Amino acid sequence: IAMISELAYHRVVVEEMRGSKTGGATPAERALRLEIAALQTEYEGFFRSTLAEGIASGHFRDQDISIAVRSFLMMLHAPIYWYQPRDAENITAIAEQLANMALGAVATPQ
């Protein structure tokens, strides 16, 4: 829900991080990029450990964790690329559908 409700912020962060390898950034911009990168690593680590636990317990399919985490997060973050707010749209339903699709990609088939 946060990704969709704070769409503009997340778009700016993604675009800024894409350009993080370019020169010309101020010291303050470089410091913020490093801070965002550290937070991103921590965020991905949460998903990595959760996926590893799910694989170990048999709830998630045994698969390459790095590929699964990056793909999982791409699906959850996809709205920054395509979502356009509309009046009276239920963003909770959109977020739930994305979460269900992402979980379906890693869950052990029943």
mmCIF file of N, CA, C and O in Angstrom:
data_model
loop_
_atom_site.group_PDB
_atom_site.id
_atom_site.type_symbol
_atom_site.label_atom_id
_atom_site.label_comp_id
_atom_site.label_asym_id
_atom_site.label_seq_id
_atom_site.Cartn_x
_atom_site.Cartn_y
_atom_site.Cartn_z
ATOM 1 N N ILE A 1 0.833 -1.190 0.000
ATOM 2 C CA ILE A 1 0.000 0.000 0.000
ATOM 3 C C ILE A 1 0.876 1.252 0.000
ATOM 4 O O ILE A 1 0.588 2.205 -0.702
ATOM 5 N N ALA A 2 1.956 1.235 0.766
ATOM 6 C CA ALA A 2 2.838 2.401 0.836
ATOM 7 C C ALA A 2 3.428 2.732 -0.527
ATOM 8 O O ALA A 2 3.567 3.904 -0.881
ATOM 9 N N MET A 3 3.771 1.698 -1.288
ATOM 10 C CA MET A 3 4.347 1.925 -2.611
ATOM 11 C C MET A 3 3.382 2.704 -3.494
ATOM 12 O O MET A 3 3.777 3.623 -4.201
ATOM 13 N N ILE A 4 2.100 2.361 -3.433
ATOM 14 C CA ILE A 4 1.100 3.011 -4.274
ATOM 15 C C ILE A 4 0.699 4.368 -3.705
ATOM 16 O O ILE A 4 0.576 5.346 -4.437
ATOM 17 N N SER A 5 0.516 4.455 -2.401
ATOM 18 C CA SER A 5 0.055 5.710 -1.811
ATOM 19 C C SER A 5 1.141 6.791 -1.807
ATOM 20 O O SER A 5 0.831 7.977 -1.777
ATOM 21 N N GLU A 6 2.395 6.388 -1.848
ATOM 22 C CA GLU A 6 3.515 7.338 -1.894
ATOM 23 C C GLU A 6 4.264 7.181 -3.213
ATOM 24 O O GLU A 6 5.493 7.177 -3.263
ATOM 25 N N LEU A 7 3.525 7.069 -4.285
ATOM 26 C CA LEU A 7 4.060 6.756 -5.599
ATOM 27 C C LEU A 7 5.149 7.735 -6.052
ATOM 28 O O LEU A 7 6.220 7.318 -6.504
ATOM 29 N N ALA A 8 4.905 9.004 -5.946
ATOM 30 C CA ALA A 8 5.865 10.010 -6.417
ATOM 31 C C ALA A 8 7.204 9.863 -5.700
ATOM 32 O O ALA A 8 8.270 9.911 -6.324
ATOM 33 N N TYR A 9 7.163 9.683 -4.389
ATOM 34 C CA TYR A 9 8.393 9.512 -3.614
ATOM 35 C C TYR A 9 9.190 8.309 -4.106
ATOM 36 O O TYR A 9 10.392 8.395 -4.342
ATOM 37 N N HIS A 10 8.514 7.170 -4.268
ATOM 38 C CA HIS A 10 9.197 5.949 -4.681
ATOM 39 C C HIS A 10 9.753 6.056 -6.097
ATOM 40 O O HIS A 10 10.824 5.531 -6.386
ATOM 41 N N ARG A 11 9.046 6.746 -6.975
ATOM 42 C CA ARG A 11 9.563 6.961 -8.331
ATOM 43 C C ARG A 11 10.852 7.761 -8.291
ATOM 44 O O ARG A 11 11.815 7.440 -8.987
ATOM 45 N N VAL A 12 10.883 8.811 -7.486
ATOM 46 C CA VAL A 12 12.076 9.648 -7.377
ATOM 47 C C VAL A 12 13.246 8.836 -6.811
ATOM 48 O O VAL A 12 14.365 8.909 -7.319
ATOM 49 N N VAL A 13 13.000 8.053 -5.780
ATOM 50 C CA VAL A 13 14.064 7.243 -5.180
ATOM 51 C C VAL A 13 14.631 6.271 -6.204
ATOM 52 O O VAL A 13 15.855 6.151 -6.364
ATOM 53 N N VAL A 14 13.764 5.580 -6.952
ATOM 54 C CA VAL A 14 14.235 4.611 -7.944
ATOM 55 C C VAL A 14 15.047 5.311 -9.026
ATOM 56 O O VAL A 14 16.130 4.856 -9.389
ATOM 57 N N GLU A 15 14.540 6.406 -9.530
ATOM 58 C CA GLU A 15 15.260 7.115 -10.584
ATOM 59 C C GLU A 15 16.589 7.658 -10.068
ATOM 60 O O GLU A 15 17.591 7.628 -10.767
ATOM 61 N N GLU A 16 16.603 8.141 -8.848
ATOM 62 C CA GLU A 16 17.843 8.657 -8.266
ATOM 63 C C GLU A 16 18.867 7.537 -8.093
ATOM 64 O O GLU A 16 20.039 7.700 -8.385
ATOM 65 N N MET A 17 18.404 6.374 -7.637
ATOM 66 C CA MET A 17 19.324 5.260 -7.438
ATOM 67 C C MET A 17 19.835 4.732 -8.776
ATOM 68 O O MET A 17 20.968 4.285 -8.873
ATOM 69 N N ARG A 18 19.016 4.789 -9.808
ATOM 70 C CA ARG A 18 19.477 4.388 -11.138
ATOM 71 C C ARG A 18 20.639 5.257 -11.585
ATOM 72 O O ARG A 18 21.544 4.790 -12.245
ATOM 73 N N GLY A 19 20.591 6.524 -11.249
ATOM 74 C CA GLY A 19 21.644 7.454 -11.640
ATOM 75 C C GLY A 19 22.773 7.536 -10.642
ATOM 76 O O GLY A 19 23.656 8.360 -10.777
ATOM 77 N N SER A 20 22.780 6.674 -9.651
ATOM 78 C CA SER A 20 23.762 6.777 -8.563
ATOM 79 C C SER A 20 25.192 6.527 -8.999
ATOM 80 O O SER A 20 26.118 6.868 -8.294
ATOM 81 N N LYS A 21 25.395 5.956 -10.161
ATOM 82 C CA LYS A 21 26.748 5.682 -10.617
ATOM 83 C C LYS A 21 27.307 6.828 -11.461
ATOM 84 O O LYS A 21 28.423 6.787 -11.907
ATOM 85 N N THR A 22 26.495 7.866 -11.667
ATOM 86 C CA THR A 22 26.952 8.984 -12.479
ATOM 87 C C THR A 22 27.695 9.987 -11.611
ATOM 88 O O THR A 22 27.458 10.106 -10.415
ATOM 89 N N GLY A 23 28.581 10.713 -12.239
ATOM 90 C CA GLY A 23 29.349 11.727 -11.517
ATOM 91 C C GLY A 23 28.541 12.991 -11.332
ATOM 92 O O GLY A 23 27.409 13.104 -11.781
ATOM 93 N N GLY A 24 29.125 13.948 -10.673
ATOM 94 C CA GLY A 24 28.493 15.236 -10.515
ATOM 95 C C GLY A 24 27.580 15.368 -9.323
ATOM 96 O O GLY A 24 26.981 16.416 -9.127
ATOM 97 N N ALA A 25 27.458 14.335 -8.537
ATOM 98 C CA ALA A 25 26.601 14.428 -7.354
ATOM 99 C C ALA A 25 27.314 15.228 -6.271
ATOM 100 O O ALA A 25 28.539 15.176 -6.134
ATOM 101 N N THR A 26 26.546 15.959 -5.511
ATOM 102 C CA THR A 26 27.105 16.720 -4.397
ATOM 103 C C THR A 26 27.432 15.752 -3.263
ATOM 104 O O THR A 26 26.929 14.622 -3.230
ATOM 105 N N PRO A 27 28.245 16.176 -2.310
ATOM 106 C CA PRO A 27 28.518 15.304 -1.159
ATOM 107 C C PRO A 27 27.238 14.889 -0.423
ATOM 108 O O PRO A 27 27.114 13.750 0.007
ATOM 109 N N ALA A 28 26.286 15.801 -0.300
ATOM 110 C CA ALA A 28 25.026 15.467 0.379
ATOM 111 C C ALA A 28 24.255 14.422 -0.415
ATOM 112 O O ALA A 28 23.674 13.496 0.163
ATOM 113 N N GLU A 29 24.243 14.549 -1.747
ATOM 114 C CA GLU A 29 23.561 13.561 -2.588
ATOM 115 C C GLU A 29 24.238 12.200 -2.488
ATOM 116 O O GLU A 29 23.562 11.174 -2.395
ATOM 117 N N ARG A 30 25.547 12.180 -2.488
ATOM 118 C CA ARG A 30 26.271 10.905 -2.346
ATOM 119 C C ARG A 30 25.976 10.264 -0.997
ATOM 120 O O ARG A 30 25.777 9.059 -0.904
ATOM 121 N N ALA A 31 25.911 11.070 0.055
ATOM 122 C CA ALA A 31 25.605 10.543 1.391
ATOM 123 C C ALA A 31 24.198 9.952 1.423
ATOM 124 O O ALA A 31 23.986 8.873 1.991
ATOM 125 N N LEU A 32 23.232 10.629 0.805
ATOM 126 C CA LEU A 32 21.865 10.103 0.761
ATOM 127 C C LEU A 32 21.794 8.818 -0.051
ATOM 128 O O LEU A 32 21.087 7.879 0.324
ATOM 129 N N ARG A 33 22.519 8.753 -1.147
ATOM 130 C CA ARG A 33 22.542 7.536 -1.952
ATOM 131 C C ARG A 33 23.102 6.375 -1.150
ATOM 132 O O ARG A 33 22.592 5.253 -1.225
ATOM 133 N N LEU A 34 24.155 6.627 -0.386
ATOM 134 C CA LEU A 34 24.732 5.572 0.458
ATOM 135 C C LEU A 34 23.740 5.131 1.527
ATOM 136 O O LEU A 34 23.621 3.940 1.818
ATOM 137 N N GLU A 35 23.026 6.079 2.096
ATOM 138 C CA GLU A 35 22.021 5.752 3.115
ATOM 139 C C GLU A 35 20.893 4.919 2.507
ATOM 140 O O GLU A 35 20.470 3.920 3.085
ATOM 141 N N ILE A 36 20.427 5.311 1.334
ATOM 142 C CA ILE A 36 19.364 4.560 0.666
ATOM 143 C C ILE A 36 19.851 3.168 0.300
ATOM 144 O O ILE A 36 19.133 2.180 0.475
ATOM 145 N N ALA A 37 21.090 3.063 -0.180
ATOM 146 C CA ALA A 37 21.643 1.751 -0.536
ATOM 147 C C ALA A 37 21.725 0.848 0.685
ATOM 148 O O ALA A 37 21.426 -0.356 0.605
ATOM 149 N N ALA A 38 22.109 1.396 1.829
ATOM 150 C CA ALA A 38 22.182 0.605 3.060
ATOM 151 C C ALA A 38 20.786 0.143 3.482
ATOM 152 O O ALA A 38 20.601 -1.015 3.885
ATOM 153 N N LEU A 39 19.807 1.027 3.380
ATOM 154 C CA LEU A 39 18.432 0.654 3.716
ATOM 155 C C LEU A 39 17.905 -0.404 2.751
ATOM 156 O O LEU A 39 17.208 -1.337 3.152
ATOM 157 N N GLN A 40 18.263 -0.281 1.491
ATOM 158 C CA GLN A 40 17.841 -1.262 0.496
ATOM 159 C C GLN A 40 18.441 -2.631 0.806
ATOM 160 O O GLN A 40 17.758 -3.655 0.714
ATOM 161 N N THR A 41 19.695 -2.654 1.188
ATOM 162 C CA THR A 41 20.345 -3.915 1.548
ATOM 163 C C THR A 41 19.659 -4.550 2.749
ATOM 164 O O THR A 41 19.406 -5.759 2.768
ATOM 165 N N GLU A 42 19.314 -3.743 3.735
ATOM 166 C CA GLU A 42 18.614 -4.245 4.923
ATOM 167 C C GLU A 42 17.228 -4.773 4.547
ATOM 168 O O GLU A 42 16.805 -5.837 5.001
ATOM 169 N N TYR A 43 16.526 -4.042 3.720
ATOM 170 C CA TYR A 43 15.193 -4.419 3.249
ATOM 171 C C TYR A 43 15.249 -5.743 2.488
ATOM 172 O O TYR A 43 14.476 -6.665 2.756
ATOM 173 N N GLU A 44 16.190 -5.861 1.558
ATOM 174 C CA GLU A 44 16.350 -7.103 0.812
ATOM 175 C C GLU A 44 16.744 -8.252 1.742
ATOM 176 O O GLU A 44 16.322 -9.387 1.542
ATOM 177 N N GLY A 45 17.547 -7.954 2.756
ATOM 178 C CA GLY A 45 17.950 -8.970 3.720
ATOM 179 C C GLY A 45 16.773 -9.566 4.459
ATOM 180 O O GLY A 45 16.739 -10.776 4.737
ATOM 181 N N PHE A 46 15.792 -8.733 4.790
ATOM 182 C CA PHE A 46 14.580 -9.229 5.429
ATOM 183 C C PHE A 46 13.888 -10.253 4.534
ATOM 184 O O PHE A 46 13.514 -11.334 4.977
ATOM 185 N N PHE A 47 13.725 -9.911 3.267
ATOM 186 C CA PHE A 47 13.070 -10.835 2.338
ATOM 187 C C PHE A 47 13.926 -12.080 2.107
ATOM 188 O O PHE A 47 13.404 -13.184 2.001
ATOM 189 N N ARG A 48 15.234 -11.895 2.043
ATOM 190 C CA ARG A 48 16.146 -13.028 1.843
ATOM 191 C C ARG A 48 16.029 -14.022 3.002
ATOM 192 O O ARG A 48 15.890 -15.228 2.791
ATOM 193 N N SER A 49 16.036 -13.532 4.235
ATOM 194 C CA SER A 49 15.949 -14.435 5.382
ATOM 195 C C SER A 49 14.566 -15.079 5.481
ATOM 196 O O SER A 49 14.453 -16.261 5.813
ATOM 197 N N THR A 50 13.516 -14.315 5.155
ATOM 198 C CA THR A 50 12.166 -14.873 5.182
ATOM 199 C C THR A 50 12.015 -15.965 4.131
ATOM 200 O O THR A 50 11.443 -17.033 4.401
ATOM 201 N N LEU A 51 12.546 -15.731 2.949
ATOM 202 C CA LEU A 51 12.484 -16.739 1.897
ATOM 203 C C LEU A 51 13.285 -17.980 2.281
ATOM 204 O O LEU A 51 12.819 -19.107 2.094
ATOM 205 N N ALA A 52 14.457 -17.781 2.851
ATOM 206 C CA ALA A 52 15.277 -18.921 3.287
ATOM 207 C C ALA A 52 14.542 -19.746 4.337
ATOM 208 O O ALA A 52 14.561 -20.985 4.289
ATOM 209 N N GLU A 53 13.891 -19.085 5.285
ATOM 210 C CA GLU A 53 13.114 -19.798 6.302
ATOM 211 C C GLU A 53 11.953 -20.557 5.664
ATOM 212 O O GLU A 53 11.658 -21.695 6.057
ATOM 213 N N GLY A 54 11.297 -19.932 4.688
ATOM 214 C CA GLY A 54 10.174 -20.588 4.010
ATOM 215 C C GLY A 54 10.616 -21.798 3.206
ATOM 216 O O GLY A 54 9.908 -22.812 3.150
ATOM 217 N N ILE A 55 11.793 -21.715 2.600
ATOM 218 C CA ILE A 55 12.333 -22.859 1.857
ATOM 219 C C ILE A 55 12.660 -23.981 2.835
ATOM 220 O O ILE A 55 12.304 -25.141 2.609
ATOM 221 N N ALA A 56 13.302 -23.635 3.939
ATOM 222 C CA ALA A 56 13.683 -24.635 4.936
ATOM 223 C C ALA A 56 12.464 -25.336 5.530
ATOM 224 O O ALA A 56 12.504 -26.536 5.815
ATOM 225 N N SER A 57 11.364 -24.607 5.689
ATOM 226 C CA SER A 57 10.157 -25.195 6.276
ATOM 227 C C SER A 57 9.288 -25.910 5.247
ATOM 228 O O SER A 57 8.330 -26.581 5.616
ATOM 229 N N GLY A 58 9.611 -25.751 3.964
ATOM 230 C CA GLY A 58 8.834 -26.388 2.915
ATOM 231 C C GLY A 58 7.651 -25.569 2.417
ATOM 232 O O GLY A 58 6.909 -26.017 1.545
ATOM 233 N N HIS A 59 7.468 -24.353 2.948
ATOM 234 C CA HIS A 59 6.377 -23.492 2.494
ATOM 235 C C HIS A 59 6.679 -22.841 1.149
ATOM 236 O O HIS A 59 5.767 -22.483 0.410
ATOM 237 N N PHE A 60 7.969 -22.663 0.868
ATOM 238 C CA PHE A 60 8.393 -22.071 -0.399
ATOM 239 C C PHE A 60 9.218 -23.083 -1.167
ATOM 240 O O PHE A 60 9.916 -23.915 -0.564
ATOM 241 N N ARG A 61 9.134 -22.998 -2.485
ATOM 242 C CA ARG A 61 9.914 -23.894 -3.337
ATOM 243 C C ARG A 61 11.398 -23.641 -3.164
ATOM 244 O O ARG A 61 11.821 -22.505 -2.965
ATOM 245 N N ASP A 62 12.173 -24.724 -3.267
ATOM 246 C CA ASP A 62 13.623 -24.605 -3.215
ATOM 247 C C ASP A 62 14.077 -23.954 -4.513
ATOM 248 O O ASP A 62 13.834 -24.486 -5.600
ATOM 249 N N GLN A 63 14.687 -22.796 -4.411
ATOM 250 C CA GLN A 63 15.119 -22.047 -5.589
ATOM 251 C C GLN A 63 16.255 -21.112 -5.218
ATOM 252 O O GLN A 63 16.539 -20.926 -4.036
ATOM 253 N N ASP A 64 16.882 -20.542 -6.206
ATOM 254 C CA ASP A 64 17.968 -19.594 -5.976
ATOM 255 C C ASP A 64 17.393 -18.379 -5.247
ATOM 256 O O ASP A 64 16.519 -17.678 -5.784
ATOM 257 N N ILE A 65 17.867 -18.142 -4.049
ATOM 258 C CA ILE A 65 17.304 -17.079 -3.218
ATOM 259 C C ILE A 65 17.552 -15.700 -3.815
ATOM 260 O O ILE A 65 16.657 -14.848 -3.806
ATOM 261 N N SER A 66 18.723 -15.465 -4.370
ATOM 262 C CA SER A 66 19.009 -14.140 -4.937
ATOM 263 C C SER A 66 18.060 -13.804 -6.081
ATOM 264 O O SER A 66 17.521 -12.696 -6.152
ATOM 265 N N ILE A 67 17.853 -14.752 -6.976
ATOM 266 C CA ILE A 67 16.938 -14.524 -8.093
ATOM 267 C C ILE A 67 15.515 -14.352 -7.581
ATOM 268 O O ILE A 67 14.784 -13.447 -8.013
ATOM 269 N N ALA A 68 15.112 -15.197 -6.654
ATOM 270 C CA ALA A 68 13.748 -15.127 -6.121
ATOM 271 C C ALA A 68 13.489 -13.801 -5.416
ATOM 272 O O ALA A 68 12.439 -13.181 -5.621
ATOM 273 N N VAL A 69 14.428 -13.348 -4.593
ATOM 274 C CA VAL A 69 14.229 -12.092 -3.852
ATOM 275 C C VAL A 69 14.130 -10.924 -4.812
ATOM 276 O O VAL A 69 13.217 -10.094 -4.706
ATOM 277 N N ARG A 70 15.025 -10.841 -5.751
ATOM 278 C CA ARG A 70 14.990 -9.711 -6.690
ATOM 279 C C ARG A 70 13.711 -9.723 -7.530
ATOM 280 O O ARG A 70 13.102 -8.683 -7.758
ATOM 281 N N SER A 71 13.294 -10.900 -7.967
ATOM 282 C CA SER A 71 12.059 -11.010 -8.757
ATOM 283 C C SER A 71 10.836 -10.684 -7.911
ATOM 284 O O SER A 71 9.911 -10.000 -8.365
ATOM 285 N N PHE A 72 10.816 -11.174 -6.681
ATOM 286 C CA PHE A 72 9.727 -10.909 -5.738
ATOM 287 C C PHE A 72 9.586 -9.404 -5.523
ATOM 288 O O PHE A 72 8.494 -8.846 -5.613
ATOM 289 N N LEU A 73 10.705 -8.745 -5.258
ATOM 290 C CA LEU A 73 10.667 -7.310 -4.998
ATOM 291 C C LEU A 73 10.291 -6.512 -6.242
ATOM 292 O O LEU A 73 9.586 -5.500 -6.147
ATOM 293 N N MET A 74 10.731 -6.970 -7.406
ATOM 294 C CA MET A 74 10.336 -6.287 -8.644
ATOM 295 C C MET A 74 8.823 -6.327 -8.809
ATOM 296 O O MET A 74 8.217 -5.347 -9.224
ATOM 297 N N MET A 75 8.222 -7.461 -8.483
ATOM 298 C CA MET A 75 6.770 -7.556 -8.604
ATOM 299 C C MET A 75 6.089 -6.612 -7.611
ATOM 300 O O MET A 75 5.149 -5.900 -7.968
ATOM 301 N N LEU A 76 6.558 -6.590 -6.380
ATOM 302 C CA LEU A 76 5.945 -5.723 -5.377
ATOM 303 C C LEU A 76 6.140 -4.239 -5.700
ATOM 304 O O LEU A 76 5.285 -3.415 -5.380
ATOM 305 N N HIS A 77 7.251 -3.917 -6.329
ATOM 306 C CA HIS A 77 7.557 -2.518 -6.638
ATOM 307 C C HIS A 77 7.061 -2.085 -8.016
ATOM 308 O O HIS A 77 7.194 -0.918 -8.387
ATOM 309 N N ALA A 78 6.486 -2.983 -8.769
ATOM 310 C CA ALA A 78 6.050 -2.705 -10.134
ATOM 311 C C ALA A 78 5.146 -1.480 -10.271
ATOM 312 O O ALA A 78 5.243 -0.770 -11.280
ATOM 313 N N PRO A 79 4.273 -1.173 -9.310
ATOM 314 C CA PRO A 79 3.389 -0.016 -9.504
ATOM 315 C C PRO A 79 4.119 1.300 -9.775
ATOM 316 O O PRO A 79 3.549 2.174 -10.422
ATOM 317 N N ILE A 80 5.342 1.444 -9.342
ATOM 318 C CA ILE A 80 6.033 2.710 -9.622
ATOM 319 C C ILE A 80 6.238 2.923 -11.113
ATOM 320 O O ILE A 80 6.443 4.042 -11.554
ATOM 321 N N TYR A 81 6.155 1.857 -11.885
ATOM 322 C CA TYR A 81 6.345 1.968 -13.327
ATOM 323 C C TYR A 81 5.038 2.116 -14.105
ATOM 324 O O TYR A 81 5.047 2.683 -15.187
ATOM 325 N N TRP A 82 3.935 1.583 -13.586
ATOM 326 C CA TRP A 82 2.711 1.584 -14.382
ATOM 327 C C TRP A 82 1.484 2.180 -13.712
ATOM 328 O O TRP A 82 0.524 2.536 -14.381
ATOM 329 N N TYR A 83 1.464 2.289 -12.408
ATOM 330 C CA TYR A 83 0.241 2.721 -11.732
ATOM 331 C C TYR A 83 -0.002 4.222 -11.918
ATOM 332 O O TYR A 83 0.900 5.036 -11.754
ATOM 333 N N GLN A 84 -1.230 4.557 -12.234
ATOM 334 C CA GLN A 84 -1.693 5.942 -12.310
ATOM 335 C C GLN A 84 -2.911 6.060 -11.395
ATOM 336 O O GLN A 84 -3.898 5.349 -11.609
ATOM 337 N N PRO A 85 -2.856 6.906 -10.371
ATOM 338 C CA PRO A 85 -3.995 7.033 -9.447
ATOM 339 C C PRO A 85 -5.289 7.406 -10.170
ATOM 340 O O PRO A 85 -5.288 8.204 -11.100
ATOM 341 N N ARG A 86 -6.360 6.779 -9.720
ATOM 342 C CA ARG A 86 -7.701 7.062 -10.239
ATOM 343 C C ARG A 86 -8.628 7.291 -9.050
ATOM 344 O O ARG A 86 -8.436 6.702 -7.993
ATOM 345 N N ASP A 87 -9.629 8.104 -9.253
ATOM 346 C CA ASP A 87 -10.594 8.380 -8.192
ATOM 347 C C ASP A 87 -11.268 7.099 -7.738
ATOM 348 O O ASP A 87 -11.611 6.238 -8.542
ATOM 349 N N ALA A 88 -11.453 6.967 -6.449
ATOM 350 C CA ALA A 88 -12.190 5.871 -5.822
ATOM 351 C C ALA A 88 -11.604 4.493 -6.129
ATOM 352 O O ALA A 88 -12.307 3.499 -6.062
ATOM 353 N N GLU A 89 -10.329 4.441 -6.460
ATOM 354 C CA GLU A 89 -9.707 3.136 -6.705
ATOM 355 C C GLU A 89 -9.252 2.544 -5.379
ATOM 356 O O GLU A 89 -8.753 3.256 -4.513
ATOM 357 N N ASN A 90 -9.417 1.259 -5.235
ATOM 358 C CA ASN A 90 -9.069 0.571 -4.005
ATOM 359 C C ASN A 90 -7.605 0.117 -4.063
ATOM 360 O O ASN A 90 -7.302 -0.958 -4.585
ATOM 361 N N ILE A 91 -6.703 0.935 -3.522
ATOM 362 C CA ILE A 91 -5.285 0.576 -3.592
ATOM 363 C C ILE A 91 -4.960 -0.625 -2.704
ATOM 364 O O ILE A 91 -3.995 -1.332 -2.967
ATOM 365 N N THR A 92 -5.763 -0.857 -1.688
ATOM 366 C CA THR A 92 -5.551 -2.041 -0.861
ATOM 367 C C THR A 92 -5.759 -3.305 -1.689
ATOM 368 O O THR A 92 -4.971 -4.252 -1.594
ATOM 369 N N ALA A 93 -6.776 -3.320 -2.531
ATOM 370 C CA ALA A 93 -7.036 -4.484 -3.378
ATOM 371 C C ALA A 93 -5.893 -4.688 -4.370
ATOM 372 O O ALA A 93 -5.483 -5.827 -4.629
ATOM 373 N N ILE A 94 -5.357 -3.604 -4.907
ATOM 374 C CA ILE A 94 -4.229 -3.708 -5.835
ATOM 375 C C ILE A 94 -3.018 -4.267 -5.108
ATOM 376 O O ILE A 94 -2.345 -5.186 -5.599
ATOM 377 N N ALA A 95 -2.724 -3.745 -3.929
ATOM 378 C CA ALA A 95 -1.584 -4.212 -3.145
ATOM 379 C C ALA A 95 -1.733 -5.686 -2.770
ATOM 380 O O ALA A 95 -0.769 -6.457 -2.832
ATOM 381 N N GLU A 96 -2.938 -6.088 -2.392
ATOM 382 C CA GLU A 96 -3.181 -7.491 -2.045
ATOM 383 C C GLU A 96 -2.989 -8.404 -3.250
ATOM 384 O O GLU A 96 -2.422 -9.488 -3.135
ATOM 385 N N GLN A 97 -3.458 -7.966 -4.412
ATOM 386 C CA GLN A 97 -3.271 -8.781 -5.612
ATOM 387 C C GLN A 97 -1.791 -8.940 -5.933
ATOM 388 O O GLN A 97 -1.326 -10.042 -6.240
ATOM 389 N N LEU A 98 -1.035 -7.870 -5.848
ATOM 390 C CA LEU A 98 0.400 -7.956 -6.110
ATOM 391 C C LEU A 98 1.094 -8.880 -5.101
ATOM 392 O O LEU A 98 1.949 -9.689 -5.476
ATOM 393 N N ALA A 99 0.731 -8.750 -3.822
ATOM 394 C CA ALA A 99 1.326 -9.606 -2.790
ATOM 395 C C ALA A 99 0.976 -11.067 -3.042
ATOM 396 O O ALA A 99 1.846 -11.950 -2.932
ATOM 397 N N ASN A 100 -0.270 -11.343 -3.402
ATOM 398 C CA ASN A 100 -0.677 -12.720 -3.684
ATOM 399 C C ASN A 100 0.063 -13.289 -4.898
ATOM 400 O O ASN A 100 0.458 -14.457 -4.910
ATOM 401 N N MET A 101 0.237 -12.459 -5.918
ATOM 402 C CA MET A 101 0.969 -12.908 -7.102
ATOM 403 C C MET A 101 2.434 -13.196 -6.756
ATOM 404 O O MET A 101 3.000 -14.209 -7.193
ATOM 405 N N ALA A 102 3.043 -12.326 -5.957
ATOM 406 C CA ALA A 102 4.436 -12.524 -5.562
ATOM 407 C C ALA A 102 4.583 -13.781 -4.710
ATOM 408 O O ALA A 102 5.501 -14.579 -4.916
ATOM 409 N N LEU A 103 3.675 -13.979 -3.770
ATOM 410 C CA LEU A 103 3.715 -15.194 -2.946
ATOM 411 C C LEU A 103 3.485 -16.447 -3.779
ATOM 412 O O LEU A 103 4.116 -17.475 -3.550
ATOM 413 N N GLY A 104 2.610 -16.355 -4.761
ATOM 414 C CA GLY A 104 2.365 -17.479 -5.643
ATOM 415 C C GLY A 104 3.597 -17.887 -6.425
ATOM 416 O O GLY A 104 3.769 -19.052 -6.777
ATOM 417 N N ALA A 105 4.476 -16.935 -6.673
ATOM 418 C CA ALA A 105 5.692 -17.227 -7.424
ATOM 419 C C ALA A 105 6.719 -18.014 -6.602
ATOM 420 O O ALA A 105 7.600 -18.655 -7.179
ATOM 421 N N VAL A 106 6.599 -17.978 -5.279
ATOM 422 C CA VAL A 106 7.584 -18.680 -4.443
ATOM 423 C C VAL A 106 6.982 -19.843 -3.653
ATOM 424 O O VAL A 106 7.706 -20.711 -3.173
ATOM 425 N N ALA A 107 5.660 -19.835 -3.503
ATOM 426 C CA ALA A 107 5.000 -20.847 -2.661
ATOM 427 C C ALA A 107 5.120 -22.256 -3.255
ATOM 428 O O ALA A 107 5.114 -22.430 -4.466
ATOM 429 N N THR A 108 5.200 -23.215 -2.369
ATOM 430 C CA THR A 108 5.196 -24.609 -2.778
ATOM 431 C C THR A 108 3.801 -24.939 -3.298
ATOM 432 O O THR A 108 2.805 -24.645 -2.613
ATOM 433 N N PRO A 109 3.677 -25.515 -4.491
ATOM 434 C CA PRO A 109 2.353 -25.864 -5.008
ATOM 435 C C PRO A 109 1.627 -26.818 -4.066
ATOM 436 O O PRO A 109 2.239 -27.733 -3.503
ATOM 437 N N GLN A 110 0.351 -26.582 -3.909
ATOM 438 C CA GLN A 110 -0.460 -27.432 -3.012
ATOM 439 C C GLN A 110 -0.947 -28.661 -3.728
ATOM 440 O O GLN A 110 -1.346 -28.723 -4.778
#
